């Protein structure tokens, strides 16, 4: 039997010896116990395919088509080397209970229903999955998107897609939201701009080592108790974990923090502070670059300042914020430069010398100031009270006011460019 066309009818193809080169289905049911492969299986409309370990060389899904392939056993299902989408952008759907194994897939939009399982065995590129399902990746996947399925009446979303990575699997430039089941010795790299949201890690009670050796970059978790649990699991098991900096991080926006404090109360503020501390510890111990690590530490200090109980601690942290909490170099270096400039201007006004106010004289004074401000030897020589325009009683205090933020800024700059945290 070389070709079978099934249109608007239920047909059962029983076991036989002849190969089926191609099957074209439209709103039909195909049930087969044939062990020979189908080279081309075309699906149009709402079809149901019940195959016992059947193999399709190419699965052609036309727009809006829906396939059900319920497995009869653990290994049963529909297997294909290649998936080709039909015309347009509506994509194709998997009905409840479907089990589809695909060796190669690209440029496809999949809408699975509940209790479906999609296994990507070899290569997957530019694939979007929308809806609750289990996706298993064994090979390399690039440019994936896991989109939430929104309920039309309540506008709430179903549980995100469950993602399971086999050992050695690589997923790059992925975005959306997932529930991570296992990813032992695998690699996940989220989208640079949005990152990958890990809603939860589901399999920890059954397998505490389910994410051991995981390399995880550009990810985020919800700022909730469940998100805190995910952060703790990633800190304990992952080999590398680099969170993405996004606007929802605690402490990122003072305006947002005030709104959240009014909405969630003191308990919510403390949860957000605990989250900031946990993700800062993760960034400091799991290989985050200095730019990310110092930002997370800075947010941790800001949340500590916001939730501090005592006035002394709150005031101390507020003063420390002018030095960037010792984590970000921009603020203390800017403060050192502004303080040095003020000292120079005050010294110029207070100086008994007479200065040439001509253009050349003004230029000489300006260049003299710039040379003094640019030289660290003048800034750090606190034992002398020489200013560029003479000495006065506030010279030593002025040098201290310049040196302290300058030293703090240089140390913060060193943290910023360091590869790892020295506290590891």
Coordinates of C-alpha atoms in Angstrom, one line a residue:
X1 CA 0.0 0.0 0.0
X2 CA 1.8 3.1 -1.3
X3 CA -0.7 5.9 -0.4
X4 CA -3.7 6.2 1.9
X5 CA -6.1 9.2 1.8
X6 CA -8.5 9.5 4.8
X7 CA -11.2 12.1 4.6
X8 CA -13.9 12.8 7.1
X9 CA -14.1 9.1 8.1
X10 CA -12.8 6.8 10.8
X11 CA -10.5 4.2 9.3
X12 CA -8.5 1.5 11.0
X13 CA -5.4 0.3 9.3
X14 CA -4.4 -3.1 10.6
X15 CA -1.0 -4.8 10.6
X16 CA 0.3 -5.7 7.2
X17 CA 3.6 -6.2 5.5
X18 CA 3.5 -3.5 2.8
X19 CA 4.9 -0.1 3.6
X20 CA 2.7 2.9 3.6
X21 CA 4.6 5.7 1.8
X22 CA 2.2 8.5 2.7
X23 CA -1.0 9.1 4.6
X24 CA -3.2 12.2 4.1
X25 CA -5.7 12.8 6.9
X26 CA -8.5 15.3 7.2
X27 CA -10.9 15.2 10.2
X28 CA -10.3 11.5 10.6
X29 CA -9.0 8.8 12.8
X30 CA -6.1 6.5 12.0
X31 CA -5.4 3.4 14.2
X32 CA -2.5 1.2 13.1
X33 CA -0.6 -1.7 14.5
X34 CA 1.7 -1.7 11.5
X35 CA 5.4 -1.8 12.3
X36 CA 6.5 -0.5 8.9
X37 CA 7.3 3.2 8.8
X38 CA 5.1 5.9 7.1
X39 CA 7.3 8.2 5.1
X40 CA 4.9 11.1 5.0
X41 CA 2.0 11.7 7.4
X42 CA -0.1 14.7 6.5
X43 CA -2.6 16.1 9.1
X44 CA -5.3 18.6 8.1
X45 CA -8.1 19.6 10.5
X46 CA -8.9 17.7 13.7
X47 CA -7.4 14.2 13.5
X48 CA -6.7 11.4 15.9
X49 CA -3.8 9.1 15.4
X50 CA -3.4 5.9 17.4
X51 CA -0.2 4.3 16.5
X52 CA 1.7 1.5 18.3
X53 CA 5.4 2.5 18.1
X54 CA 4.7 3.9 14.6
X55 CA 7.3 6.0 12.8
X56 CA 6.8 8.8 10.4
X57 CA 9.6 10.1 8.3
X58 CA 8.0 13.5 7.9
X59 CA 4.9 14.9 9.7
X60 CA 3.1 17.6 7.8
X61 CA 0.8 19.8 10.0
X62 CA -1.4 22.2 8.2
X63 CA -2.7 25.4 9.8
X64 CA -5.0 24.9 12.8
X65 CA -4.7 21.2 12.6
X66 CA -5.0 19.1 15.8
X67 CA -3.4 15.7 16.5
X68 CA -4.0 13.2 19.2
X69 CA -1.5 10.4 19.6
X70 CA -2.3 8.7 23.0
X71 CA 0.4 6.2 23.9
X72 CA -0.6 2.7 24.7
X73 CA 2.5 2.0 26.6
X74 CA 5.5 3.9 28.0
X75 CA 7.3 3.7 24.6
X76 CA 4.3 4.0 22.4
X77 CA 3.4 7.2 20.5
X78 CA 4.1 8.9 17.2
X79 CA 7.8 9.3 16.1
X80 CA 9.0 11.6 13.3
X81 CA 12.3 12.7 11.9
X82 CA 11.0 16.0 10.7
X83 CA 8.1 18.3 11.3
X84 CA 6.8 20.7 8.6
X85 CA 4.2 23.4 9.5
X86 CA 1.5 24.3 7.0
X87 CA 0.8 27.7 5.5
X88 CA 0.3 30.7 7.7
X89 CA 1.0 31.2 11.4
X90 CA -1.7 29.5 13.4
X91 CA 0.4 26.5 14.1
X92 CA -0.7 23.1 15.1
X93 CA -2.2 21.5 18.3
X94 CA -1.7 18.4 20.3
X95 CA -4.9 17.0 21.9
X96 CA -5.1 15.8 25.5
X97 CA -3.0 12.7 26.1
X98 CA -0.8 13.1 23.0
X99 CA 2.7 11.8 23.0
X100 CA 4.9 13.1 20.1
X101 CA 8.6 12.5 19.6
X102 CA 10.3 14.7 17.1
X103 CA 13.9 14.4 15.9
X104 CA 14.0 17.7 14.0
X105 CA 11.7 20.7 14.2
X106 CA 12.0 24.4 13.2
X107 CA 9.9 27.5 12.7
X108 CA 6.8 25.9 14.4
X109 CA 4.1 27.0 16.8
X110 CA 2.7 24.2 19.0
X111 CA -0.5 24.5 21.1
X112 CA -0.5 21.4 23.3
X113 CA -3.4 20.5 25.7
X114 CA -3.1 19.2 29.2
X115 CA -1.4 15.8 29.8
X116 CA 0.6 16.0 26.5
X117 CA 4.2 15.0 26.1
X118 CA 6.6 16.5 23.5
X119 CA 10.1 15.0 23.2
X120 CA 12.6 17.0 21.1
X121 CA 15.3 14.5 20.3
X122 CA 17.9 16.1 18.1
X123 CA 17.6 19.7 16.9
X124 CA 14.9 22.3 17.5
X125 CA 15.1 25.9 16.3
X126 CA 12.6 28.8 16.5
X127 CA 9.8 26.9 18.2
X128 CA 7.0 28.4 20.3
X129 CA 5.0 26.2 22.8
X130 CA 1.9 27.6 24.3
X131 CA -0.1 25.7 26.9
X132 CA 0.4 23.2 29.7
X133 CA 2.4 20.2 28.7
X134 CA 5.7 18.3 29.3
X135 CA 8.6 19.1 27.0
X136 CA 11.6 16.8 27.1
X137 CA 14.8 18.0 25.3
X138 CA 17.5 15.5 24.6
X139 CA 19.7 17.4 22.0
X140 CA 20.2 21.1 21.1
X141 CA 17.4 23.7 21.1
X142 CA 17.7 27.3 20.1
X143 CA 15.3 30.3 20.1
X144 CA 12.5 28.6 22.1
X145 CA 9.6 30.4 23.6
X146 CA 7.3 29.0 26.3
X147 CA 4.1 31.1 26.2
X148 CA 1.4 31.0 28.9
X149 CA -2.1 29.9 27.9
X150 CA -4.6 32.5 29.1
X151 CA -8.1 31.6 30.3
X152 CA -10.5 33.8 28.4
X153 CA -12.9 34.5 31.3
X154 CA -10.6 34.9 34.3
X155 CA -7.6 36.2 32.3
X156 CA -5.5 33.9 34.5
X157 CA -2.9 31.5 33.0
X158 CA -2.5 27.8 33.2
X159 CA 0.5 26.3 34.9
X160 CA 3.6 26.9 32.7
X161 CA 5.1 24.2 30.6
X162 CA 7.1 21.5 32.4
X163 CA 10.6 21.3 31.0
X164 CA 12.8 18.3 31.4
X165 CA 16.4 18.2 30.1
X166 CA 18.3 15.0 29.6
X167 CA 22.0 14.9 30.5
X168 CA 24.0 16.9 28.1
X169 CA 21.1 18.8 26.6
X170 CA 21.6 22.4 25.6
X171 CA 18.9 25.1 25.4
X172 CA 19.9 28.5 24.1
X173 CA 18.1 31.9 23.8
X174 CA 14.9 30.6 25.5
X175 CA 12.3 32.9 27.0
X176 CA 8.9 32.6 28.6
X177 CA 7.9 30.7 31.8
X178 CA 8.6 27.1 32.7
X179 CA 8.4 24.6 35.6
X180 CA 11.7 22.9 35.7
X181 CA 11.5 19.2 36.4
X182 CA 15.1 18.1 35.9
X183 CA 18.2 19.3 34.2
X184 CA 21.2 17.3 35.5
X185 CA 24.5 18.3 33.8
X186 CA 22.6 20.3 31.2
X187 CA 22.8 23.9 30.0
X188 CA 20.1 26.6 29.8
X189 CA 20.7 30.1 28.5
X190 CA 17.8 32.5 28.7
X191 CA 17.1 35.4 26.3
X192 CA 19.4 38.3 27.0
X193 CA 16.7 40.9 27.3
X194 CA 13.8 39.0 29.0
X195 CA 15.5 36.0 30.5
X196 CA 13.7 32.7 31.3
X197 CA 11.3 32.7 34.2
X198 CA 11.5 29.5 36.3
X199 CA 8.2 29.4 38.0
X200 CA 9.2 26.4 40.2
X201 CA 11.4 23.4 40.4
X202 CA 9.0 20.5 40.7
X203 CA 11.0 17.3 41.3
X204 CA 13.0 18.2 44.4
X205 CA 11.1 16.0 46.8
X206 CA 11.6 12.9 44.6
X207 CA 15.1 13.7 43.4
X208 CA 17.1 16.2 45.4
X209 CA 19.9 16.1 42.8
X210 CA 17.7 16.8 39.8
X211 CA 19.6 19.9 38.8
X212 CA 23.1 19.0 39.9
X213 CA 25.7 20.4 37.5
X214 CA 23.3 22.6 35.7
X215 CA 24.7 25.7 33.9
X216 CA 21.9 28.3 34.1
X217 CA 22.3 31.9 32.7
X218 CA 19.9 34.8 32.2
X219 CA 17.1 33.4 34.4
X220 CA 14.6 34.9 36.8
X221 CA 12.2 33.5 39.4
X222 CA 9.0 35.1 40.8
X223 CA 9.5 37.2 43.9
X224 CA 7.4 34.8 46.1
X225 CA 8.0 32.1 48.7
X226 CA 8.1 29.6 45.8
X227 CA 10.7 31.7 44.1
X228 CA 12.8 31.8 47.2
X229 CA 12.6 28.0 47.3
X230 CA 13.8 27.8 43.7
X231 CA 16.7 30.2 44.4
X232 CA 17.8 27.9 47.3
X233 CA 17.6 24.8 45.1
X234 CA 19.6 26.5 42.4
X235 CA 22.2 27.7 44.9
X236 CA 22.6 24.2 46.2
X237 CA 22.7 22.3 42.9
X238 CA 23.7 24.4 39.9
X239 CA 27.3 24.6 38.8
X240 CA 26.8 28.1 37.3
X241 CA 23.8 30.4 37.9
X242 CA 23.6 34.0 36.5
X243 CA 20.3 35.7 37.1
X244 CA 19.1 38.4 34.7
X245 CA 18.7 42.0 35.9
X246 CA 15.0 42.9 35.4
X247 CA 12.7 45.7 36.6
X248 CA 10.8 43.4 39.1
X249 CA 13.9 42.7 41.2
X250 CA 13.4 44.0 44.8
X251 CA 15.0 47.4 45.3
X252 CA 15.2 48.1 41.6
X253 CA 12.6 50.9 41.7
X254 CA 11.9 52.9 44.9
X255 CA 8.5 53.8 43.5
X256 CA 7.6 50.2 42.9
X257 CA 8.8 49.3 46.4
X258 CA 6.5 51.9 48.0
X259 CA 3.5 50.6 46.0
X260 CA 4.3 47.0 47.0
X261 CA 4.7 48.0 50.6
X262 CA 1.2 49.6 50.6
X263 CA -0.2 46.5 48.8
X264 CA 1.6 43.7 50.7
X265 CA 2.4 45.3 54.1
X266 CA 5.5 44.7 56.2
X267 CA 5.5 41.0 55.7
X268 CA 5.7 41.5 51.9
X269 CA 8.6 43.9 52.3
X270 CA 10.5 41.4 54.4
X271 CA 9.9 38.6 51.9
X272 CA 11.2 40.9 49.1
X273 CA 14.3 41.7 51.3
X274 CA 14.9 38.0 51.9
X275 CA 14.6 37.4 48.2
X276 CA 17.2 40.2 47.5
X277 CA 19.6 38.6 50.0
X278 CA 19.1 35.1 48.6
X279 CA 19.7 36.1 45.0
X280 CA 22.7 38.2 46.0
X281 CA 24.3 35.2 47.7
X282 CA 23.6 33.1 44.6
X283 CA 25.2 35.7 42.3
X284 CA 28.3 35.8 44.6
X285 CA 28.8 32.0 44.7
X286 CA 27.7 30.8 41.3
X287 CA 29.9 32.6 38.8
X288 CA 27.9 35.8 38.1
X289 CA 30.1 38.5 36.4
X290 CA 31.0 41.5 38.5
X291 CA 28.5 43.8 36.8
X292 CA 25.6 41.5 37.9
X293 CA 27.1 40.6 41.3
X294 CA 27.6 44.1 42.4
X295 CA 24.2 45.2 41.3
X296 CA 22.6 42.3 43.2
X297 CA 24.6 43.3 46.3
X298 CA 23.5 46.9 45.9
X299 CA 19.8 45.9 45.7
X300 CA 20.3 43.8 48.9
X301 CA 21.7 46.8 50.8
X302 CA 18.8 48.9 49.6
X303 CA 16.2 46.4 50.8
X304 CA 18.1 46.1 54.1
X305 CA 17.9 49.9 54.5
X306 CA 14.1 49.8 53.7
X307 CA 13.3 47.0 56.2
X308 CA 15.8 48.0 59.0
X309 CA 14.2 48.0 62.4
X310 CA 16.5 50.4 64.3
X311 CA 17.0 54.1 63.4
X312 CA 20.7 53.8 63.8
X313 CA 21.0 51.0 61.2
X314 CA 18.6 52.8 58.8
X315 CA 20.6 56.1 59.1
X316 CA 24.0 54.3 58.7
X317 CA 22.8 52.5 55.6
X318 CA 21.4 55.8 54.2
X319 CA 24.7 57.5 54.6
X320 CA 26.5 54.5 53.1
X321 CA 24.2 54.8 50.1
X322 CA 26.1 58.0 49.1
X323 CA 29.1 55.7 48.7
X324 CA 27.1 53.2 46.5
X325 CA 27.1 50.8 49.5
X326 CA 30.7 50.0 48.4
X327 CA 29.4 48.0 45.4
X328 CA 28.8 50.5 42.6
X329 CA 31.7 52.8 41.6
X330 CA 29.8 55.6 39.9
X331 CA 28.2 57.3 42.9
X332 CA 31.4 57.4 45.2
X333 CA 33.6 58.5 42.3
X334 CA 31.2 61.3 41.3
X335 CA 31.0 62.3 45.0
X336 CA 34.8 62.5 45.2
X337 CA 35.0 64.6 42.1
X338 CA 32.3 67.0 43.2
X339 CA 33.8 67.3 46.6
X340 CA 37.3 68.0 45.1
X341 CA 35.8 70.6 42.8
X342 CA 34.0 72.4 45.7
X343 CA 37.3 72.4 47.7
X344 CA 39.1 74.0 44.8
X345 CA 36.4 76.7 44.3
X346 CA 36.3 77.5 48.0
X347 CA 40.1 77.6 48.1
X348 CA 40.1 80.0 45.2
X349 CA 37.7 82.3 46.9
X350 CA 39.5 82.1 50.2
X351 CA 43.0 82.6 48.7
X352 CA 44.8 85.8 49.5
X353 CA 46.5 85.7 46.1
X354 CA 45.5 87.9 43.3
X355 CA 44.7 86.1 40.1
X356 CA 44.9 87.2 36.5
X357 CA 41.3 87.3 35.2
X358 CA 42.4 87.6 31.6
X359 CA 41.5 84.6 29.3
X360 CA 45.1 83.3 29.6
X361 CA 45.1 83.7 33.4
X362 CA 41.8 81.9 33.7
X363 CA 43.0 79.1 31.5
X364 CA 46.1 78.7 33.7
X365 CA 44.0 78.4 36.8
X366 CA 41.7 75.9 35.2
X367 CA 44.5 73.7 34.0
X368 CA 46.1 73.9 37.4
X369 CA 42.9 72.7 39.0
X370 CA 42.5 69.9 36.5
X371 CA 46.0 68.6 37.1
X372 CA 45.4 68.6 40.9
X373 CA 42.0 66.8 40.6
X374 CA 43.5 64.2 38.2
X375 CA 46.4 63.3 40.4
X376 CA 45.7 60.7 43.1
X377 CA 48.9 61.8 44.9
X378 CA 47.1 65.0 45.9
X379 CA 44.0 63.2 46.9
X380 CA 45.6 60.6 49.2
X381 CA 48.2 62.8 50.9
X382 CA 46.1 63.4 54.0
X383 CA 49.1 64.2 56.2
X384 CA 49.6 67.6 54.5
X385 CA 47.3 70.6 54.4
X386 CA 48.4 72.0 51.1
X387 CA 45.6 73.0 48.7
X388 CA 46.2 74.1 45.1
X389 CA 45.6 77.7 46.1
X390 CA 47.2 77.7 49.5
X391 CA 46.4 76.2 52.9
X392 CA 43.5 76.8 55.4
X393 CA 41.9 75.3 58.4
X394 CA 39.6 73.1 56.5
X395 CA 42.3 71.6 54.3
X396 CA 42.6 68.3 56.1
X397 CA 38.8 67.8 56.3
X398 CA 38.5 68.6 52.6
X399 CA 41.1 66.0 51.7
X400 CA 39.4 63.4 53.8
X401 CA 36.1 64.3 52.2
X402 CA 37.7 63.6 48.8
X403 CA 39.8 60.6 49.7
X404 CA 37.1 58.5 51.4
X405 CA 34.6 58.3 48.5
X406 CA 37.5 58.1 46.0
X407 CA 39.0 55.0 47.8
X408 CA 35.6 53.5 48.1
X409 CA 34.9 54.1 44.4
X410 CA 38.2 52.5 43.3
X411 CA 37.6 49.4 45.5
X412 CA 34.0 49.2 44.1
X413 CA 35.5 49.4 40.5
X414 CA 37.8 46.5 41.3
X415 CA 34.7 44.5 42.4
X416 CA 32.9 45.4 39.3
X417 CA 35.7 44.1 37.0
X418 CA 36.6 41.0 39.1
X419 CA 35.5 37.7 37.6
X420 CA 34.6 36.0 40.9
X421 CA 33.8 37.1 44.4
X422 CA 36.7 37.0 46.9
X423 CA 34.4 35.7 49.6
X424 CA 33.8 32.4 47.9

